[in-house]
Amino acid sequence: MEPHRERAGRHLKKGRKRRRGPNMLVGAAEAMRARWELEESQPEAKKARLSTILFAENCEVTHEQLCELLKYAVLGNSNVSKPSWCQLFHQNQLNNVVVFVLQGMSQLHFYRFYMEFGVLRKAFTHKFRLPPPSSNFLADIIGLEKKQTTGDLSKMVEGSLPSTSSKVSISLQNAPIIQKYGSKKVGLTRCLLTKEEMKTFHFPLQGFPDCENFVPTKCHGSITDNSPLFGLDCEMCLTSKGRELTRISLVAEGGCCVMDELVKPDNKVLDYLTSFSGITKKILNPVTTKLKDVQRQLKALLPPDAVLVGHSLGLDLRALKMIHPYVIDTSLLYVREQGRRFKLKFLAKAILGKDIQCPHRLGHDATEDARTTLELARYFLKYGPRKIAELNLEALASHQELLAAGQGPRNTAEVVQQSNTSVLECLDLMGQKLLFLTREAETSELSSSRNCQTIKCLTNKEVLEQARVEIPLFPFSIVQFSFEPFSYKLTEEMNKRMRSKWTEMSTVYAGPFSKNCNLRAVKRLFKSFGPVRSMSLVLETHQVQRPVTELTLDSSTLVKELEQDSENRGTIYLSGVNQTFKEHLLQQSNIFLGLEAVILPKDLKSGKQKKYCFLKFKTFGSAQRALNILKGKDWKLKGRHALTPRHLHAWLRGIPPESRRTPGVRVIPPPSEQQALQVLKVDHPKIAAWRWGRKIGKLYHSLSPGTLCLILLPGTKSTHGSFSGLGLMGIKDEEESTTPKICS
């Protein structure tokens, strides 16, 4: 039974042929691990998601462990082992992987400018510490330093070229195209993207904030299976404002090109992208046609029930700055596994038996590409999904990718089981490429890798602009922003000052006490709330309050923000727990609705369970209800809403005694830090943290659902010393688990 479609008026009228347009137009209980794996096998779960609890001791994740996760995100459970430090459920539901690297920043930057990073810390639930970076951080997390050379790879066992008619290892019912469309032939209206799909794949839509100045085609006729098809393709160049239109071709269903125009961009051209577009400065110099002219012409040409066909058509419509409601996108029509897309050149050869975008030509022929998309749509309608599934396009695409790289076909399982397999090789096996966006000044081995599409920009702003356009086109993207690191001396002073601030915030001032008070009783009272590092008794004062210094002015605000941190929200801290607390809690888990995880810290030296723990709940309300119960007469525990995430707690635990200060002593900001921050203007780190935190957060929210996103602050390293990095991680619109987990 066909799923309900959104658009009305799409019924096939029997006895009529489809009308054509005129030719003129670590560290968890094994039992819980087993339960998680069982949960992963349940059919009702539809969304990829990450575990709440990270397994790493002290929440430090090595670069090799990060590489584990990235490889698993690409290949999945059947081909590569699961990451050892976290749980990624339903990997096959991931649509994309995006890694943002903030080069020059560390964990210290994040907590020094904690308030300014508000958007990111609220958006990402999972945070972890990174060790200081090596000389090539990117190579480490991709596994590039262990990557074999082409010569070594050529010695792999070769296989035969899979025939397009081969049915070996194919289960037609599991083919993505059959799962979406069924095995029977479908009509034109079934191939149209729904409004929700257009939203997911970033098509311009009426009423959306980023489409305010877009021009609608005014095509609002009744769509049927007989509506006319028009192939559309655009070529773009790179200008100071991003990508702009340089050529448009429109082909009617009879094969006639009804529109082929060169277009003069409105802004300064930075790159003509000649190798793709075929457009040069000499070609565009005499052109006077502007964007508004082709918009007017296209509106006049298209009939009310026109259906536009293209390959990654959303990008073409955005270049045109036009909105059209009825579209067929051949990159989505020929469905591929895990949200990947076949290239137009590949589909033209595999389906139609024709060669396009030939290397001896200068750039692509927009008319040829538009005509090809039209032919692909007609082939789909004529032969149906089953015929296409039988062609085994996935195997053929992977084989051709390997041949293009000068390698023989490899057995996927055989290759990925090798510990030195890189993420790039995993992508290569899947017939995919990695997108790498960076600044021209940055150098990396990644840039020269053959399976990597590298785009270099002059500024961070250009990197961001390119990311908005390019990320939807690649299954795996690395976007690197570069920031000028602080000098070692300034960084060290900031580090001491930050630790002093956190120590001050962790200090409780109480009193006044009488001279005859029982110090043991006082200490016992405070220890009931948690571990006490030291106590000082001041008898000369009659009034007790926290000393007001430059460091403590924003303490109250910071405490409130810590409570709202996505990693803390829904988490409560409890003190006074004993060895049987876990069993007692699980026995009565029915009264603690929404309990997701029980975190039981252990002493690093003795290995014994500490007398405090953290409970994480799905919602703040569930956490509040549990806190009221646990502080009640039946449990008699002390607690509050958590303030420090695990990775921060581990960092603060390492504060050296000399960084603590005597109560009441005013801390003067180090002169060099004051002077340095005054000199920095546009690139003031506080402003940069606020500005780029918001920009990257906005870009994250624009990503398609099911995108695994990592924000990495690699840390800093110099001859003088090193500072740890920080990672933030999440899946866009991930579905959280309601199964409690235990981590020690």
XYZ file of C-alpha atoms in Angstrom:
744
model
C 0.000 0.000 0.000
C 1.429 3.356 -1.023
C 2.186 5.767 1.831
C 0.038 8.876 1.923
C 1.543 11.712 -0.100
C 1.289 15.352 0.880
C 0.276 16.960 -2.378
C -3.269 16.888 -3.690
C -4.452 16.444 -7.271
C -1.873 13.833 -8.328
C -4.192 11.027 -9.523
C -3.400 9.217 -12.775
C -6.062 9.749 -15.383
C -6.475 6.453 -17.221
C -6.390 6.358 -20.993
C -4.174 9.439 -21.268
C -0.512 9.602 -22.096
C 1.622 11.894 -20.018
C 1.599 15.317 -21.679
C 4.988 16.527 -22.813
C 6.121 20.098 -22.792
C 6.399 21.640 -26.248
C 9.799 21.412 -27.872
C 10.019 25.155 -27.557
C 10.011 24.711 -23.735
C 34.951 1.751 29.029
C 34.033 1.414 32.285
C 30.434 0.062 32.386
C 28.813 -3.109 33.693
C 28.837 -6.025 31.225
C 25.178 -6.698 31.921
C 24.297 -3.205 30.800
C 26.410 -3.618 27.662
C 24.430 -6.756 26.823
C 21.153 -4.899 27.395
C 22.280 -2.073 25.118
C 23.152 -4.542 22.342
C 19.763 -6.205 22.768
C 18.102 -2.799 22.587
C 19.984 -2.025 19.375
C 18.427 -5.077 17.707
C 14.867 -3.955 18.434
C 13.004 -3.027 15.215
C 11.014 -0.113 16.628
C 14.013 2.217 17.016
C 14.223 4.513 13.993
C 16.859 7.110 14.826
C 20.593 6.961 15.345
C 21.631 8.051 18.825
C 24.596 8.096 21.185
C 24.822 6.615 24.665
C 24.441 9.018 27.569
C 27.505 7.707 29.351
C 31.012 7.619 27.941
C 33.113 4.654 28.989
C 36.489 6.392 29.051
C 38.237 6.684 32.397
C 38.362 10.336 33.432
C 36.428 11.023 30.211
C 39.645 11.412 28.214
C 39.274 10.013 24.709
C 42.442 9.315 22.731
C 42.823 10.231 19.073
C 42.837 6.519 18.177
C 39.532 6.043 20.024
C 38.067 8.994 18.145
C 39.165 7.316 14.904
C 37.343 4.141 16.049
C 34.074 6.049 16.285
C 34.490 7.742 12.904
C 35.222 4.440 11.144
C 32.224 2.800 12.810
C 30.021 5.733 11.760
C 31.086 5.142 8.131
C 30.938 1.342 7.877
C 28.724 0.111 10.697
C 28.633 -2.982 12.857
C 28.981 -5.615 10.108
C 32.359 -4.406 8.872
C 34.204 -2.807 11.766
C 34.287 -3.261 15.532
C 32.272 -0.942 17.755
C 34.062 1.964 19.422
C 35.430 0.987 22.823
C 34.540 4.198 24.622
C 30.942 5.014 23.676
C 27.771 3.501 22.221
C 26.395 4.509 18.811
C 22.990 2.922 18.279
C 21.404 2.315 14.854
C 24.434 3.475 12.865
C 22.634 2.655 9.613
C 20.249 5.518 10.347
C 23.057 8.090 10.223
C 22.783 10.439 7.247
C 26.060 12.354 7.489
C 29.123 12.864 9.658
C 30.428 16.400 10.188
C 33.538 17.255 12.226
C 34.244 20.895 13.106
C 37.820 21.560 14.232
C 38.594 24.802 16.100
C 42.348 24.827 15.571
C 44.258 26.775 18.234
C 41.627 26.267 20.973
C 41.681 23.984 24.017
C 39.587 22.943 27.002
C 40.984 25.980 28.777
C 39.476 28.294 26.125
C 36.082 26.640 26.505
C 35.904 27.163 30.273
C 37.690 30.520 30.244
C 34.922 31.766 27.930
C 32.227 29.393 29.152
C 29.460 31.999 29.040
C 30.324 32.978 25.454
C 30.186 29.356 24.242
C 26.563 29.161 25.408
C 25.074 27.965 22.104
C 27.453 25.026 21.744
C 27.395 23.843 25.351
C 23.588 23.828 25.337
C 23.340 22.066 21.959
C 25.714 19.165 22.634
C 24.890 16.678 25.374
C 28.150 14.724 25.266
C 31.521 16.241 26.160
C 34.901 14.592 26.629
C 38.517 15.550 27.203
C 41.173 15.136 24.499
C 44.896 14.640 25.088
C 47.219 17.407 23.828
C 47.561 17.234 20.024
C 50.480 15.853 18.038
C 52.022 17.724 15.114
C 49.179 16.549 12.835
C 45.938 16.291 14.773
C 43.780 15.612 11.716
C 45.965 12.739 10.541
C 45.626 11.177 14.004
C 41.828 11.247 14.183
C 41.476 10.028 10.574
C 44.115 7.332 11.023
C 46.127 8.741 8.150
C 49.509 8.132 9.682
C 48.888 4.392 9.400
C 47.426 4.552 5.929
C 49.031 2.241 3.393
C 50.502 3.543 0.166
C 48.906 2.962 -3.212
C 51.649 0.457 -4.016
C 50.759 -1.632 -0.982
C 47.075 -1.473 -1.777
C 47.624 -2.655 -5.323
C 48.810 -5.980 -3.879
C 45.370 -6.636 -2.435
C 43.463 -9.583 -3.879
C 41.740 -8.462 -7.061
C 38.204 -9.420 -7.983
C 36.232 -9.306 -11.176
C 34.246 -6.324 -12.350
C 30.657 -6.849 -11.229
C 28.286 -7.027 -14.154
C 25.336 -4.656 -14.142
C 23.130 -7.733 -14.450
C 24.809 -9.574 -11.546
C 22.540 -10.583 -8.698
C 25.247 -12.049 -6.482
C 24.935 -10.959 -2.845
C 21.889 -8.868 -3.641
C 18.733 -9.046 -1.598
C 16.245 -7.071 -3.650
C 13.892 -6.633 -0.737
C 16.673 -4.958 1.246
C 17.654 -2.653 -1.606
C 17.044 0.985 -0.524
C 15.173 1.764 -3.757
C 12.745 -1.149 -3.149
C 12.255 -0.166 0.481
C 11.279 3.365 -0.560
C 9.211 2.767 -3.721
C 8.283 -0.920 -3.610
C 9.015 -3.329 -6.471
C 6.244 -2.252 -8.877
C 6.391 0.597 -11.355
C 5.341 3.987 -10.005
C 3.860 7.102 -11.547
C 5.380 10.555 -11.794
C 3.623 11.898 -8.698
C 5.179 9.159 -6.567
C 8.641 10.396 -7.583
C 8.057 13.988 -6.481
C 9.749 15.143 -3.295
C 7.319 15.908 -0.489
C 7.498 19.233 1.307
C 9.082 17.496 4.302
C 11.733 15.910 2.067
C 12.435 19.260 0.436
C 12.907 20.742 3.895
C 15.248 17.898 4.926
C 17.416 18.279 1.813
C 17.591 22.082 2.026
C 15.446 23.017 -0.965
C 14.328 26.667 -0.936
C 10.799 26.886 0.469
C 8.275 29.693 0.821
C 8.319 31.333 4.252
C 11.756 30.087 5.324
C 14.094 32.735 6.813
C 16.914 32.099 4.321
C 14.542 32.371 1.322
C 13.032 35.799 1.977
C 14.189 37.301 -1.354
C 13.621 34.182 -3.470
C 11.256 34.394 -6.449
C 8.458 31.768 -6.782
C 7.870 30.263 -10.240
C 4.088 30.650 -9.777
C 3.580 26.993 -10.812
C 0.620 25.926 -8.699
C -1.338 23.828 -11.190
C -2.830 20.401 -10.478
C -0.050 17.802 -10.793
C -0.840 14.432 -12.386
C 1.210 11.565 -13.778
C 0.870 13.311 -17.167
C 2.440 16.625 -16.132
C 5.388 17.777 -18.298
C 8.985 17.300 -17.194
C 11.779 19.843 -17.634
C 15.448 19.078 -17.054
C 17.342 21.877 -15.265
C 21.054 22.351 -14.639
C 23.011 25.370 -13.455
C 26.697 26.209 -13.306
C 28.084 28.452 -10.591
C 31.205 30.426 -9.728
C 32.581 31.463 -6.347
C 32.130 35.152 -5.515
C 32.708 37.340 -2.486
C 29.142 36.436 -1.375
C 29.402 32.676 -1.980
C 28.263 30.698 -5.028
C 26.450 32.601 -7.781
C 24.853 31.589 -11.060
C 26.877 31.769 -14.301
C 24.838 29.512 -16.634
C 21.367 27.957 -16.755
C 20.077 25.266 -19.147
C 16.457 24.085 -19.379
C 15.529 21.081 -21.543
C 11.955 20.104 -22.433
C 10.832 16.485 -22.314
C 11.108 16.098 -26.081
C 14.863 16.739 -25.728
C 14.862 20.292 -27.038
C 16.846 22.913 -25.138
C 14.412 25.768 -24.536
C 16.749 27.951 -22.467
C 20.542 28.212 -22.330
C 21.809 31.469 -20.870
C 25.073 32.815 -19.496
C 24.582 35.005 -16.422
C 26.723 37.821 -15.035
C 27.190 37.488 -11.228
C 26.258 40.495 -9.087
C 29.405 40.304 -6.950
C 33.153 40.082 -7.487
C 34.215 36.679 -8.836
C 36.891 34.934 -6.755
C 36.978 31.626 -8.646
C 35.229 30.753 -11.925
C 35.366 27.032 -11.021
C 36.286 26.450 -14.664
C 37.132 22.771 -14.219
C 33.484 22.164 -13.271
C 31.561 24.944 -15.007
C 33.633 25.480 -18.158
C 33.135 29.199 -17.550
C 36.093 31.578 -17.835
C 36.535 35.305 -17.342
C 36.781 35.754 -21.107
C 33.438 34.004 -21.645
C 31.596 36.111 -19.037
C 33.107 39.520 -19.906
C 30.620 40.441 -22.693
C 27.584 38.972 -20.868
C 24.935 41.455 -19.715
C 22.195 39.030 -18.627
C 21.610 39.207 -14.871
C 19.926 36.888 -12.401
C 16.648 38.812 -12.440
C 16.497 38.406 -16.231
C 16.670 34.603 -16.154
C 14.200 34.503 -13.259
C 11.702 36.439 -15.379
C 12.374 34.239 -18.417
C 12.007 30.976 -16.481
C 8.691 32.086 -14.966
C 7.370 32.824 -18.448
C 8.505 29.473 -19.907
C 7.192 27.057 -17.280
C 3.527 25.934 -17.480
C 1.477 25.822 -14.235
C 1.981 22.053 -13.748
C 5.670 21.897 -14.712
C 7.879 19.392 -12.891
C 11.578 20.297 -12.674
C 14.109 17.456 -12.840
C 17.750 17.832 -11.797
C 20.664 16.243 -9.950
C 21.098 17.857 -6.504
C 18.423 20.235 -7.747
C 18.193 22.157 -4.468
C 21.581 23.759 -5.168
C 20.454 24.850 -8.646
C 17.281 26.451 -7.283
C 19.297 28.236 -4.587
C 21.673 29.562 -7.248
C 18.615 30.783 -9.176
C 17.112 32.153 -5.942
C 13.795 30.647 -6.995
C 11.171 28.466 -5.318
C 9.421 25.662 -7.215
C 7.052 23.196 -5.498
C 7.205 20.197 -7.869
C 10.626 18.587 -8.211
C 12.315 15.243 -8.961
C 15.919 15.004 -7.805
C 17.732 12.108 -9.539
C 20.388 12.048 -6.806
C 17.560 11.093 -4.406
C 15.367 9.177 -6.888
C 18.081 6.545 -7.376
C 18.252 5.822 -3.651
C 21.589 4.693 -2.236
C 22.472 3.157 1.133
C 22.844 5.331 4.242
C 21.758 8.530 2.515
C 24.692 8.611 0.090
C 24.196 9.724 -3.513
C 25.360 8.418 -6.883
C 27.143 10.892 -9.135
C 25.367 11.973 -12.325
C 28.322 10.819 -14.440
C 28.075 7.329 -12.922
C 24.289 7.050 -13.396
C 24.578 8.214 -17.009
C 27.052 5.406 -17.777
C 25.471 2.648 -15.657
C 21.820 3.329 -16.563
C 21.881 5.022 -19.973
C 25.200 3.722 -21.301
C 26.385 7.234 -22.204
C 29.523 9.163 -21.289
C 29.116 12.707 -19.982
C 31.465 15.192 -18.309
C 34.363 13.752 -20.320
C 37.847 14.715 -19.039
C 39.021 16.118 -22.398
C 36.324 18.807 -22.217
C 36.701 22.048 -20.315
C 34.101 21.732 -17.564
C 30.582 20.321 -17.682
C 27.994 20.911 -20.391
C 24.928 22.215 -18.551
C 22.575 21.289 -21.404
C 23.963 17.761 -21.550
C 23.588 17.370 -17.772
C 20.009 18.704 -17.837
C 19.094 16.324 -20.668
C 20.700 13.398 -18.802
C 18.660 13.994 -15.635
C 15.522 14.046 -17.761
C 16.449 10.725 -19.385
C 17.175 9.179 -15.986
C 13.750 10.212 -14.682
C 12.060 8.756 -17.783
C 14.023 5.490 -17.405
C 12.876 5.192 -13.779
C 9.242 5.722 -14.771
C 9.477 3.271 -17.672
C 11.237 0.322 -16.000
C 10.465 0.779 -12.291
C 12.461 0.290 -9.056
C 12.915 -3.496 -9.377
C 14.805 -3.221 -12.651
C 17.149 -0.636 -11.109
C 17.702 -2.745 -7.978
C 18.724 -5.695 -10.200
C 21.481 -3.578 -11.751
C 23.404 -3.722 -8.440
C 24.537 -0.105 -8.755
C 26.161 -0.083 -5.297
C 28.667 -2.824 -6.185
C 29.386 -1.276 -9.568
C 29.950 2.185 -8.070
C 32.359 0.842 -5.436
C 34.278 -1.078 -8.091
C 34.634 1.940 -10.363
C 35.788 4.137 -7.488
C 38.551 1.639 -6.779
C 39.573 1.389 -10.428
C 39.684 5.191 -10.702
C 42.091 5.201 -7.756
C 44.374 2.674 -9.471
C 43.403 -0.150 -7.093
C 41.835 -3.538 -7.533
C 38.532 -4.326 -5.860
C 38.920 -5.366 -2.255
C 36.920 -7.432 0.130
C 35.433 -4.921 2.571
C 35.532 -7.163 5.628
C 39.120 -8.192 4.889
C 40.364 -4.621 4.605
C 38.600 -2.998 7.552
C 39.630 -5.718 9.966
C 43.172 -4.426 9.644
C 43.917 -2.126 12.573
C 45.735 0.387 10.368
C 42.759 1.109 8.118
C 42.072 4.834 7.892
C 38.723 6.612 7.721
C 39.593 7.597 4.141
C 39.945 3.940 3.158
C 36.617 3.154 4.808
C 34.979 5.903 2.750
C 36.738 4.609 -0.353
C 35.232 1.165 0.207
C 31.785 2.746 0.320
C 32.398 4.685 -2.893
C 32.487 7.988 -1.019
C 34.759 10.990 -0.709
C 35.638 13.142 2.276
C 35.116 16.905 2.150
C 37.866 18.960 3.791
C 37.302 22.705 4.208
C 40.179 24.737 5.606
C 42.135 27.969 5.271
C 44.915 28.281 2.698
C 47.494 28.949 5.400
C 46.896 25.537 6.991
C 48.836 22.475 5.851
C 47.736 18.883 6.381
C 48.401 15.471 4.882
C 44.661 15.300 4.399
C 44.798 17.919 1.626
C 46.899 15.696 -0.633
C 44.863 12.508 -0.138
C 43.311 11.280 -3.372
C 39.979 10.379 -1.746
C 39.569 13.852 -0.236
C 37.876 16.849 -1.840
C 39.802 19.808 -0.403
C 38.514 23.374 -0.612
C 40.854 26.065 0.699
C 39.594 29.507 1.678
C 41.248 32.767 2.652
C 39.352 33.362 5.908
C 37.261 31.560 8.515
C 34.234 33.435 7.174
C 34.760 31.916 3.727
C 35.171 28.460 5.289
C 31.783 28.919 6.997
C 30.099 30.102 3.782
C 31.469 27.152 1.823
C 30.423 24.749 4.580
C 26.784 25.818 4.242
C 26.857 24.942 0.538
C 29.104 21.867 0.436
C 28.253 19.849 3.575
C 24.884 18.550 2.228
C 26.723 17.102 -0.797
C 29.144 14.873 1.138
C 28.491 12.013 3.582
C 31.585 12.908 5.629
C 32.939 16.441 6.122
C 35.769 18.004 8.119
C 35.518 21.767 8.530
C 38.561 23.408 10.092
C 38.557 26.938 11.504
C 41.908 28.415 12.492
C 42.447 30.756 15.429
C 45.664 32.386 16.578
C 46.772 30.507 19.714
C 47.741 32.413 22.856
C 51.371 32.586 23.819
C 52.468 29.883 26.252
C 53.064 32.413 29.043
C 49.596 33.909 28.654
C 47.992 30.466 28.424
C 49.749 29.314 31.589
C 48.595 32.422 33.487
C 45.028 31.922 32.240
C 45.189 28.295 33.331
C 46.274 29.197 36.879
C 43.656 31.904 37.068
C 40.863 29.636 35.844
C 41.770 26.942 38.345
C 41.837 29.516 41.116
C 38.384 30.649 40.072
C 36.943 27.128 40.108
C 38.609 26.474 43.458
C 37.052 29.648 44.840
C 33.649 28.581 43.536
C 34.116 25.197 45.241
C 34.847 26.859 48.583
C 32.066 27.059 51.199
C 32.117 29.903 53.746
C 30.197 29.141 56.946
C 29.974 30.627 60.403
C 30.473 32.351 62.702
C 31.486 29.491 65.032
C 32.240 29.843 68.739
C 35.742 29.274 70.026
C 34.514 26.127 71.761
C 32.991 24.501 68.670
C 33.760 20.824 67.924
C 35.914 20.837 64.769
C 35.434 17.109 64.240
C 31.661 17.544 64.254
C 31.934 20.422 61.781
C 34.156 18.408 59.478
C 31.841 15.390 59.746
C 28.886 17.604 58.823
C 30.606 18.960 55.713
C 31.862 15.519 54.656
C 28.271 14.311 54.572
C 27.808 16.540 51.499
C 30.860 15.155 49.708
C 34.675 14.872 49.842
C 36.420 17.753 51.645
C 39.909 18.670 50.414
C 40.813 21.019 53.267
C 39.330 23.153 56.050
C 40.442 26.504 57.453
C 39.077 28.077 60.632
C 39.087 31.873 60.956
C 38.113 33.082 64.432
C 38.649 36.826 64.005
C 35.581 37.585 61.890
C 31.990 38.271 62.945
C 30.479 38.279 59.454
C 30.751 35.430 56.946
C 30.479 35.939 53.187
C 32.303 34.973 50.021
C 35.044 37.537 49.311
C 34.044 39.714 46.347
C 36.897 39.766 43.845
C 37.272 40.127 40.092
C 37.249 36.340 39.886
C 34.017 35.815 41.822
C 31.837 38.622 40.436
C 30.003 36.287 38.030
C 29.982 33.199 40.288
C 26.210 33.161 40.826
C 25.526 33.565 37.105
C 28.064 30.891 36.246
C 26.511 28.431 38.706
C 23.087 28.938 37.075
C 24.606 28.437 33.615
C 26.323 25.245 34.752
C 22.977 23.898 35.914
C 21.561 24.609 32.443
C 24.476 22.947 30.633
C 23.050 20.188 28.416
C 25.325 17.641 30.075
C 24.203 18.677 33.579
C 20.535 19.333 32.948
C 18.615 16.354 34.256
C 21.597 15.170 36.346
C 21.621 15.166 40.158
C 24.520 14.781 42.601
C 24.024 12.585 45.680
C 26.242 12.180 48.739
C 26.158 9.511 51.422
C 25.625 6.531 49.130
C 26.930 3.110 50.274
C 27.995 -0.085 48.512
C 24.409 -1.399 48.270
C 22.986 1.833 46.848
C 23.072 0.599 43.249
C 21.129 -2.592 43.988
C 18.628 -0.721 46.152
C 18.127 1.871 43.414
C 17.560 -0.673 40.640
C 15.114 -2.631 42.799
C 12.970 0.489 43.101
C 13.652 1.890 39.626
C 9.897 2.001 38.957
C 9.593 5.073 41.184
C 12.411 6.883 39.369
C 10.809 7.543 36.009
C 13.118 8.655 33.212
C 16.301 7.351 34.850
C 18.926 6.969 32.118
C 22.223 6.409 33.888
C 23.841 5.775 37.262
C 27.413 7.106 37.515
C 29.392 5.585 40.384
C 32.884 7.151 40.583
C 35.740 5.085 41.993
C 38.908 6.092 43.774
C 41.722 6.006 41.207
C 44.215 4.516 43.692
C 42.200 2.023 45.727
C 39.536 1.245 43.133
C 36.834 1.488 45.817
C 33.479 3.096 45.100
C 33.229 6.636 46.429
C 30.453 7.777 48.730
C 28.826 9.998 46.137
C 27.295 9.423 42.707
C 25.470 11.094 39.833
C 22.049 10.098 38.471
C 21.086 11.241 34.977
C 17.423 11.573 33.993
C 15.742 12.219 30.695
C 14.146 15.486 31.840
C 14.793 18.147 34.452
C 11.362 17.437 35.978
C 12.168 13.751 36.471
C 15.462 14.716 38.116
C 13.709 17.131 40.477
C 11.144 14.515 41.526
C 13.891 11.963 42.155
C 15.884 14.490 44.177
C 12.888 15.137 46.440
C 12.464 11.364 47.018
C 16.145 10.661 47.671
C 16.445 13.543 50.151
C 13.332 12.312 51.957
C 13.029 10.246 55.111
C 13.228 6.861 53.361
C 16.582 7.432 51.660
C 18.077 10.232 53.809
C 20.666 11.302 51.239
C 22.013 14.767 50.556
C 22.091 16.119 47.036
C 21.423 18.849 44.501
C 21.342 19.388 40.727
C 24.786 18.643 39.302
C 27.186 21.459 38.405
C 30.294 19.763 37.031
C 30.270 17.364 34.037
C 32.523 14.321 34.423
C 35.317 15.615 32.200
C 35.404 18.923 34.120
C 35.261 17.116 37.447
C 38.332 15.104 36.438
C 40.150 18.270 35.379
C 39.392 20.106 38.636
C 40.454 17.064 40.636
C 43.994 17.627 39.367
C 44.293 21.149 40.779
C 47.664 21.428 42.556
C 47.643 22.647 46.183
C 49.714 25.721 45.350
C 46.909 27.108 43.176
C 44.600 27.397 46.179
C 44.646 30.724 47.916
C 43.965 31.979 51.401
C 40.350 33.133 51.900
C 39.940 36.885 51.675
C 43.067 37.557 49.626
C 42.225 39.596 46.519
C 43.428 38.055 43.270
C 44.819 40.580 40.764
C 44.534 39.531 37.098
C 47.992 38.778 35.690
C 49.261 41.940 33.959
C 50.243 40.109 30.774
C 46.722 38.698 30.375
C 45.179 42.124 30.926
C 47.490 43.715 28.371
C 47.076 40.917 25.818
C 43.295 40.981 25.963
C 43.278 44.766 25.604
C 45.485 44.663 22.504
C 43.306 42.043 20.776
C 40.391 43.825 19.100
C 38.601 42.121 16.218
C 40.074 38.755 17.191
C 39.487 39.250 20.895
C 39.106 35.652 22.143
C 35.995 36.480 24.157
C 34.288 37.983 21.104
C 35.569 35.161 18.880
C 34.172 32.527 21.260
C 30.753 34.207 21.271
C 30.653 34.917 17.535
C 31.936 31.562 16.279
C 30.068 29.568 18.889
C 26.833 31.085 17.580
C 27.769 30.697 13.902
C 28.766 27.047 14.234
C 25.717 26.369 16.412
C 23.464 27.877 13.744
C 25.147 25.769 11.065
C 24.675 22.655 13.229
C 20.953 23.346 13.584
C 20.680 23.631 9.774
C 22.131 20.137 9.234
C 19.828 17.325 8.196
C 18.405 15.075 10.942
C 20.558 12.037 11.682
C 23.848 13.914 11.264
C 26.603 12.897 13.690
C 28.399 16.126 14.581
C 31.617 16.606 16.556
C 33.113 19.919 17.695
C 36.801 19.431 18.469
C 39.023 21.906 20.308
C 42.281 19.990 19.746
C 44.301 21.590 22.542
C 47.668 23.294 22.194
C 51.229 22.051 22.308
C 54.564 23.853 22.186
C 58.138 23.458 23.388
C 57.059 25.078 26.685
C 54.198 22.739 27.491
C 50.819 21.433 26.401
C 47.126 21.828 27.240
C 44.335 19.284 26.836
C 41.636 19.574 24.229
C 37.866 19.165 24.459
C 35.293 17.397 22.312
C 31.549 18.013 22.037
C 29.390 15.444 20.308
C 25.776 14.887 19.328
C 23.413 13.608 16.648
C 20.967 16.087 15.169
C 17.490 15.256 16.515
C 18.782 12.105 18.231
C 16.318 9.924 20.094
C 17.394 9.440 23.687
C 17.156 6.098 25.443
C 14.985 5.483 28.446
C 16.982 2.435 29.566
C 19.075 3.141 32.691
C 22.803 2.609 32.291
C 25.478 2.205 34.926
C 28.998 3.534 34.672
C 31.744 3.206 37.210
